[in-house]
Amino acid sequence: MQSAPSIQKLLDELERLPGIGPKSAQRMAYYILNTDSDAALRLAHAIEEVKDTVRFCTQCFNYAEADLCEICASPRRDKSAICVVSEPRDIPPIERTGVFDGVYHVLGGALSPMEGIGPEDLHVAELMGRLSSAEVNEVVIATNPNIEGETTATYLARLIGPLGILVTRPASGLPVGGDLEFADELTLGRAIEARREI
């Protein structure tokens, strides 16, 4: 059965969202159709507002509504530690841990020679500019533990190492509550390599 043109247009746009297939788009479209006009307009306004007001922080390239994001602008953050991540979406999970109180630097991706993404396509030069400041004494490279993330981490470690700045990487290994018998060799190997005294 063919949908009305306006409904089909909404379905087509919803399906463009990452992770949204035809069924999810249909559920979302029906929700929007069945909700009151105020709720639908609030959603439309929120989308419009975020597109109009959010930009990249001029210092770390996180999302921001001013020149600096809230983290870079905060006087309570430890400016001597920079956590390097691939994308802005990588920051909230780290923030939720409540463990890291430094600042961030968003690369805007990861090195991927197969896709033609090199250092010049990322915010590597801007990171190196930030590291020229004498107050930075540690860089935590928190890229994803996949081929691209590991390649990026290795590249950055080699670039930063000669500056005399401590370069660290979050330990990776077994999840809390996980069973050894279900861990793959790479994960278990990393967990053993990153072991600590108790």
PDB file of C-alpha atoms in Angstrom:
ATOM      1  CA  MET A   1       0.000   0.000   0.000  1.00  0.00           C
ATOM      2  CA  GLN A   2       1.357   3.378  -1.054  1.00  0.00           C
ATOM      3  CA  SER A   3       1.710   6.045   1.659  1.00  0.00           C
ATOM      4  CA  ALA A   4       0.571   9.619   1.223  1.00  0.00           C
ATOM      5  CA  PRO A   5       3.401  11.677  -0.352  1.00  0.00           C
ATOM      6  CA  SER A   6       4.077  13.638   2.848  1.00  0.00           C
ATOM      7  CA  ILE A   7       4.259  10.429   4.917  1.00  0.00           C
ATOM      8  CA  GLN A   8       6.553   8.807   2.353  1.00  0.00           C
ATOM      9  CA  LYS A   9       8.800  11.870   2.463  1.00  0.00           C
ATOM     10  CA  LEU A  10       8.990  11.598   6.280  1.00  0.00           C
ATOM     11  CA  LEU A  11       9.746   7.862   6.036  1.00  0.00           C
ATOM     12  CA  ASP A  12      12.498   8.484   3.482  1.00  0.00           C
ATOM     13  CA  GLU A  13      14.146  11.103   5.709  1.00  0.00           C
ATOM     14  CA  LEU A  14      13.908   8.956   8.843  1.00  0.00           C
ATOM     15  CA  GLU A  15      15.480   6.003   7.018  1.00  0.00           C
ATOM     16  CA  ARG A  16      18.524   8.166   6.270  1.00  0.00           C
ATOM     17  CA  LEU A  17      19.320   8.219   9.998  1.00  0.00           C
ATOM     18  CA  PRO A  18      22.055   5.750  11.030  1.00  0.00           C
ATOM     19  CA  GLY A  19      20.695   2.497  12.408  1.00  0.00           C
ATOM     20  CA  ILE A  20      17.133   3.236  11.284  1.00  0.00           C
ATOM     21  CA  GLY A  21      15.633   0.714   8.877  1.00  0.00           C
ATOM     22  CA  PRO A  22      12.193   0.734   7.265  1.00  0.00           C
ATOM     23  CA  LYS A  23      10.392  -0.741  10.307  1.00  0.00           C
ATOM     24  CA  SER A  24      11.968   1.705  12.786  1.00  0.00           C
ATOM     25  CA  ALA A  25      11.277   4.611  10.428  1.00  0.00           C
ATOM     26  CA  GLN A  26       7.656   3.489  10.188  1.00  0.00           C
ATOM     27  CA  ARG A  27       7.298   3.319  13.996  1.00  0.00           C
ATOM     28  CA  MET A  28       8.830   6.787  14.370  1.00  0.00           C
ATOM     29  CA  ALA A  29       6.660   8.252  11.616  1.00  0.00           C
ATOM     30  CA  TYR A  30       3.482   6.827  13.167  1.00  0.00           C
ATOM     31  CA  TYR A  31       4.519   8.189  16.564  1.00  0.00           C
ATOM     32  CA  ILE A  32       4.986  11.646  15.035  1.00  0.00           C
ATOM     33  CA  LEU A  33       1.648  11.389  13.214  1.00  0.00           C
ATOM     34  CA  ASN A  34      -0.234  10.253  16.330  1.00  0.00           C
ATOM     35  CA  THR A  35       1.313  12.668  18.814  1.00  0.00           C
ATOM     36  CA  ASP A  36      -0.120  16.120  19.356  1.00  0.00           C
ATOM     37  CA  SER A  37       1.086  18.995  17.179  1.00  0.00           C
ATOM     38  CA  ASP A  38       2.979  20.646  20.042  1.00  0.00           C
ATOM     39  CA  ALA A  39       5.152  17.571  20.613  1.00  0.00           C
ATOM     40  CA  ALA A  40       5.905  17.226  16.905  1.00  0.00           C
ATOM     41  CA  LEU A  41       6.757  20.924  16.642  1.00  0.00           C
ATOM     42  CA  ARG A  42       9.039  20.692  19.714  1.00  0.00           C
ATOM     43  CA  LEU A  43      10.949  17.903  17.967  1.00  0.00           C
ATOM     44  CA  ALA A  44      11.193  19.920  14.750  1.00  0.00           C
ATOM     45  CA  HIS A  45      12.290  23.002  16.709  1.00  0.00           C
ATOM     46  CA  ALA A  46      14.929  21.016  18.643  1.00  0.00           C
ATOM     47  CA  ILE A  47      16.407  19.748  15.357  1.00  0.00           C
ATOM     48  CA  GLU A  48      16.385  23.237  13.860  1.00  0.00           C
ATOM     49  CA  GLU A  49      17.934  24.760  17.000  1.00  0.00           C
ATOM     50  CA  VAL A  50      20.750  22.218  17.237  1.00  0.00           C
ATOM     51  CA  LYS A  51      21.632  22.799  13.581  1.00  0.00           C
ATOM     52  CA  ASP A  52      21.628  26.578  14.094  1.00  0.00           C
ATOM     53  CA  THR A  53      23.544  26.785  17.382  1.00  0.00           C
ATOM     54  CA  VAL A  54      25.957  23.852  17.656  1.00  0.00           C
ATOM     55  CA  ARG A  55      29.398  24.114  16.106  1.00  0.00           C
ATOM     56  CA  PHE A  56      32.876  22.774  16.863  1.00  0.00           C
ATOM     57  CA  CYS A  57      34.945  24.028  19.784  1.00  0.00           C
ATOM     58  CA  THR A  58      37.831  26.092  18.404  1.00  0.00           C
ATOM     59  CA  GLN A  59      40.261  24.400  20.771  1.00  0.00           C
ATOM     60  CA  CYS A  60      39.326  20.704  21.004  1.00  0.00           C
ATOM     61  CA  PHE A  61      36.750  20.206  18.189  1.00  0.00           C
ATOM     62  CA  ASN A  62      34.064  18.874  20.546  1.00  0.00           C
ATOM     63  CA  TYR A  63      30.506  20.096  19.991  1.00  0.00           C
ATOM     64  CA  ALA A  64      29.956  23.571  21.416  1.00  0.00           C
ATOM     65  CA  GLU A  65      27.486  26.431  21.430  1.00  0.00           C
ATOM     66  CA  ALA A  66      30.217  29.053  21.993  1.00  0.00           C
ATOM     67  CA  ASP A  67      33.821  29.348  20.801  1.00  0.00           C
ATOM     68  CA  LEU A  68      34.883  26.918  23.520  1.00  0.00           C
ATOM     69  CA  CYS A  69      32.981  23.856  24.669  1.00  0.00           C
ATOM     70  CA  GLU A  70      31.977  23.639  28.342  1.00  0.00           C
ATOM     71  CA  ILE A  71      34.920  21.349  29.138  1.00  0.00           C
ATOM     72  CA  CYS A  72      37.584  23.614  27.608  1.00  0.00           C
ATOM     73  CA  ALA A  73      35.998  26.684  29.212  1.00  0.00           C
ATOM     74  CA  SER A  74      35.842  25.137  32.681  1.00  0.00           C
ATOM     75  CA  PRO A  75      38.485  26.405  35.142  1.00  0.00           C
ATOM     76  CA  ARG A  76      38.090  23.164  37.117  1.00  0.00           C
ATOM     77  CA  ARG A  77      39.483  20.944  34.354  1.00  0.00           C
ATOM     78  CA  ASP A  78      43.108  19.781  34.470  1.00  0.00           C
ATOM     79  CA  LYS A  79      44.677  21.320  31.353  1.00  0.00           C
ATOM     80  CA  SER A  80      47.849  19.241  31.819  1.00  0.00           C
ATOM     81  CA  ALA A  81      46.101  16.063  30.624  1.00  0.00           C
ATOM     82  CA  ILE A  82      44.562  15.759  27.158  1.00  0.00           C
ATOM     83  CA  CYS A  83      42.450  12.757  26.171  1.00  0.00           C
ATOM     84  CA  VAL A  84      42.479  12.226  22.405  1.00  0.00           C
ATOM     85  CA  VAL A  85      39.328  10.679  20.909  1.00  0.00           C
ATOM     86  CA  SER A  86      38.165  10.031  17.359  1.00  0.00           C
ATOM     87  CA  GLU A  87      34.726  11.681  17.489  1.00  0.00           C
ATOM     88  CA  PRO A  88      32.752  13.981  19.826  1.00  0.00           C
ATOM     89  CA  ARG A  89      30.440  11.057  20.634  1.00  0.00           C
ATOM     90  CA  ASP A  90      33.396   9.338  22.361  1.00  0.00           C
ATOM     91  CA  ILE A  91      33.549  11.998  25.104  1.00  0.00           C
ATOM     92  CA  PRO A  92      30.267  11.365  27.031  1.00  0.00           C
ATOM     93  CA  PRO A  93      31.104   7.731  27.944  1.00  0.00           C
ATOM     94  CA  ILE A  94      34.465   8.834  29.366  1.00  0.00           C
ATOM     95  CA  GLU A  95      32.815  11.723  31.220  1.00  0.00           C
ATOM     96  CA  ARG A  96      30.239   9.372  32.746  1.00  0.00           C
ATOM     97  CA  THR A  97      33.029   7.407  34.449  1.00  0.00           C
ATOM     98  CA  GLY A  98      33.882  10.481  36.546  1.00  0.00           C
ATOM     99  CA  VAL A  99      37.536   9.382  36.491  1.00  0.00           C
ATOM    100  CA  PHE A 100      39.121  11.706  33.917  1.00  0.00           C
ATOM    101  CA  ASP A 101      39.207  15.406  34.838  1.00  0.00           C
ATOM    102  CA  GLY A 102      41.435  16.665  32.029  1.00  0.00           C
ATOM    103  CA  VAL A 103      40.460  18.119  28.660  1.00  0.00           C
ATOM    104  CA  TYR A 104      39.892  16.503  25.271  1.00  0.00           C
ATOM    105  CA  HIS A 105      41.002  16.690  21.674  1.00  0.00           C
ATOM    106  CA  VAL A 106      38.745  15.310  18.920  1.00  0.00           C
ATOM    107  CA  LEU A 107      40.579  14.080  15.831  1.00  0.00           C
ATOM    108  CA  GLY A 108      37.495  13.974  13.614  1.00  0.00           C
ATOM    109  CA  GLY A 109      38.068  10.360  12.627  1.00  0.00           C
ATOM    110  CA  ALA A 110      40.849   7.797  12.605  1.00  0.00           C
ATOM    111  CA  LEU A 111      43.677   6.976  10.233  1.00  0.00           C
ATOM    112  CA  SER A 112      42.534   4.614   7.507  1.00  0.00           C
ATOM    113  CA  PRO A 113      44.890   4.239   4.548  1.00  0.00           C
ATOM    114  CA  MET A 114      42.366   1.925   2.861  1.00  0.00           C
ATOM    115  CA  GLU A 115      39.826   4.763   2.840  1.00  0.00           C
ATOM    116  CA  GLY A 116      42.424   7.407   2.016  1.00  0.00           C
ATOM    117  CA  ILE A 117      42.253   9.076   5.456  1.00  0.00           C
ATOM    118  CA  GLY A 118      45.679  10.336   6.452  1.00  0.00           C
ATOM    119  CA  PRO A 119      46.977  12.633   9.227  1.00  0.00           C
ATOM    120  CA  GLU A 120      46.245  15.714   7.121  1.00  0.00           C
ATOM    121  CA  ASP A 121      42.543  14.778   7.134  1.00  0.00           C
ATOM    122  CA  LEU A 122      42.388  14.776  10.937  1.00  0.00           C
ATOM    123  CA  HIS A 123      43.032  17.421  13.625  1.00  0.00           C
ATOM    124  CA  VAL A 124      46.567  16.144  14.227  1.00  0.00           C
ATOM    125  CA  ALA A 125      48.321  19.449  13.474  1.00  0.00           C
ATOM    126  CA  GLU A 126      46.024  21.238  15.928  1.00  0.00           C
ATOM    127  CA  LEU A 127      46.826  18.625  18.589  1.00  0.00           C
ATOM    128  CA  MET A 128      50.552  19.116  18.080  1.00  0.00           C
ATOM    129  CA  GLY A 129      50.024  22.865  18.404  1.00  0.00           C
ATOM    130  CA  ARG A 130      48.301  22.343  21.757  1.00  0.00           C
ATOM    131  CA  LEU A 131      51.167  20.142  22.931  1.00  0.00           C
ATOM    132  CA  SER A 132      53.667  22.943  22.434  1.00  0.00           C
ATOM    133  CA  SER A 133      52.272  24.399  25.653  1.00  0.00           C
ATOM    134  CA  ALA A 134      54.532  23.588  28.598  1.00  0.00           C
ATOM    135  CA  GLU A 135      51.565  22.750  30.817  1.00  0.00           C
ATOM    136  CA  VAL A 136      50.631  19.505  29.006  1.00  0.00           C
ATOM    137  CA  ASN A 137      52.343  16.500  30.606  1.00  0.00           C
ATOM    138  CA  GLU A 138      50.101  13.571  29.578  1.00  0.00           C
ATOM    139  CA  VAL A 139      48.199  12.567  26.463  1.00  0.00           C
ATOM    140  CA  VAL A 140      45.706   9.719  26.815  1.00  0.00           C
ATOM    141  CA  ILE A 141      44.992   8.211  23.402  1.00  0.00           C
ATOM    142  CA  ALA A 142      41.458   6.816  23.671  1.00  0.00           C
ATOM    143  CA  THR A 143      40.802   5.783  20.096  1.00  0.00           C
ATOM    144  CA  ASN A 144      38.741   2.656  19.454  1.00  0.00           C
ATOM    145  CA  PRO A 145      40.483  -0.716  19.909  1.00  0.00           C
ATOM    146  CA  ASN A 146      40.141  -1.642  16.235  1.00  0.00           C
ATOM    147  CA  ILE A 147      42.631  -1.546  13.344  1.00  0.00           C
ATOM    148  CA  GLU A 148      42.052   2.133  12.550  1.00  0.00           C
ATOM    149  CA  GLY A 149      42.115   3.162  16.214  1.00  0.00           C
ATOM    150  CA  GLU A 150      45.288   1.188  16.923  1.00  0.00           C
ATOM    151  CA  THR A 151      46.973   2.616  13.809  1.00  0.00           C
ATOM    152  CA  THR A 152      46.020   6.126  14.929  1.00  0.00           C
ATOM    153  CA  ALA A 153      47.243   5.503  18.488  1.00  0.00           C
ATOM    154  CA  THR A 154      50.589   4.135  17.284  1.00  0.00           C
ATOM    155  CA  TYR A 155      51.065   7.048  14.882  1.00  0.00           C
ATOM    156  CA  LEU A 156      50.282   9.639  17.569  1.00  0.00           C
ATOM    157  CA  ALA A 157      52.498   7.916  20.156  1.00  0.00           C
ATOM    158  CA  ARG A 158      55.449   8.071  17.749  1.00  0.00           C
ATOM    159  CA  LEU A 159      54.721  11.717  16.978  1.00  0.00           C
ATOM    160  CA  ILE A 160      54.284  12.804  20.615  1.00  0.00           C
ATOM    161  CA  GLY A 161      56.956  10.619  22.234  1.00  0.00           C
ATOM    162  CA  PRO A 162      59.947  12.815  21.292  1.00  0.00           C
ATOM    163  CA  LEU A 163      58.277  15.803  23.008  1.00  0.00           C
ATOM    164  CA  GLY A 164      58.886  14.231  26.410  1.00  0.00           C
ATOM    165  CA  ILE A 165      55.145  14.044  27.150  1.00  0.00           C
ATOM    166  CA  LEU A 166      53.773  10.893  28.765  1.00  0.00           C
ATOM    167  CA  VAL A 167      51.593   9.016  26.249  1.00  0.00           C
ATOM    168  CA  THR A 168      49.102   6.521  27.687  1.00  0.00           C
ATOM    169  CA  ARG A 169      46.307   4.340  26.370  1.00  0.00           C
ATOM    170  CA  PRO A 170      43.315   3.067  28.343  1.00  0.00           C
ATOM    171  CA  ALA A 171      43.729  -0.557  29.312  1.00  0.00           C
ATOM    172  CA  SER A 172      41.499  -2.950  27.463  1.00  0.00           C
ATOM    173  CA  GLY A 173      40.497  -6.369  28.553  1.00  0.00           C
ATOM    174  CA  LEU A 174      37.822  -8.265  30.392  1.00  0.00           C
ATOM    175  CA  PRO A 175      34.522  -6.619  31.239  1.00  0.00           C
ATOM    176  CA  VAL A 176      33.380  -6.674  34.845  1.00  0.00           C
ATOM    177  CA  GLY A 177      31.153  -9.710  35.291  1.00  0.00           C
ATOM    178  CA  GLY A 178      32.616 -11.459  32.245  1.00  0.00           C
ATOM    179  CA  ASP A 179      33.731 -15.089  32.198  1.00  0.00           C
ATOM    180  CA  LEU A 180      37.229 -16.069  31.057  1.00  0.00           C
ATOM    181  CA  GLU A 181      35.913 -18.957  28.993  1.00  0.00           C
ATOM    182  CA  PHE A 182      33.969 -16.562  26.741  1.00  0.00           C
ATOM    183  CA  ALA A 183      36.778 -14.026  26.196  1.00  0.00           C
ATOM    184  CA  ASP A 184      38.530 -14.023  22.828  1.00  0.00           C
ATOM    185  CA  GLU A 185      42.328 -14.407  22.779  1.00  0.00           C
ATOM    186  CA  LEU A 186      43.045 -10.761  21.906  1.00  0.00           C
ATOM    187  CA  THR A 187      40.868  -9.405  24.724  1.00  0.00           C
ATOM    188  CA  LEU A 188      42.259 -11.864  27.240  1.00  0.00           C
ATOM    189  CA  GLY A 189      45.819 -11.165  26.093  1.00  0.00           C
ATOM    190  CA  ARG A 190      45.353  -7.438  26.567  1.00  0.00           C
ATOM    191  CA  ALA A 191      43.820  -7.978  29.979  1.00  0.00           C
ATOM    192  CA  ILE A 192      46.869  -9.981  31.072  1.00  0.00           C
ATOM    193  CA  GLU A 193      49.294  -7.420  29.598  1.00  0.00           C
ATOM    194  CA  ALA A 194      47.480  -4.592  31.419  1.00  0.00           C
ATOM    195  CA  ARG A 195      47.444  -6.449  34.742  1.00  0.00           C
ATOM    196  CA  ARG A 196      48.058  -4.426  37.901  1.00  0.00           C
ATOM    197  CA  GLU A 197      49.067  -5.150  41.415  1.00  0.00           C
ATOM    198  CA  ILE A 198      46.266  -5.770  43.942  1.00  0.00           C
TER     199      ILE A 198
END
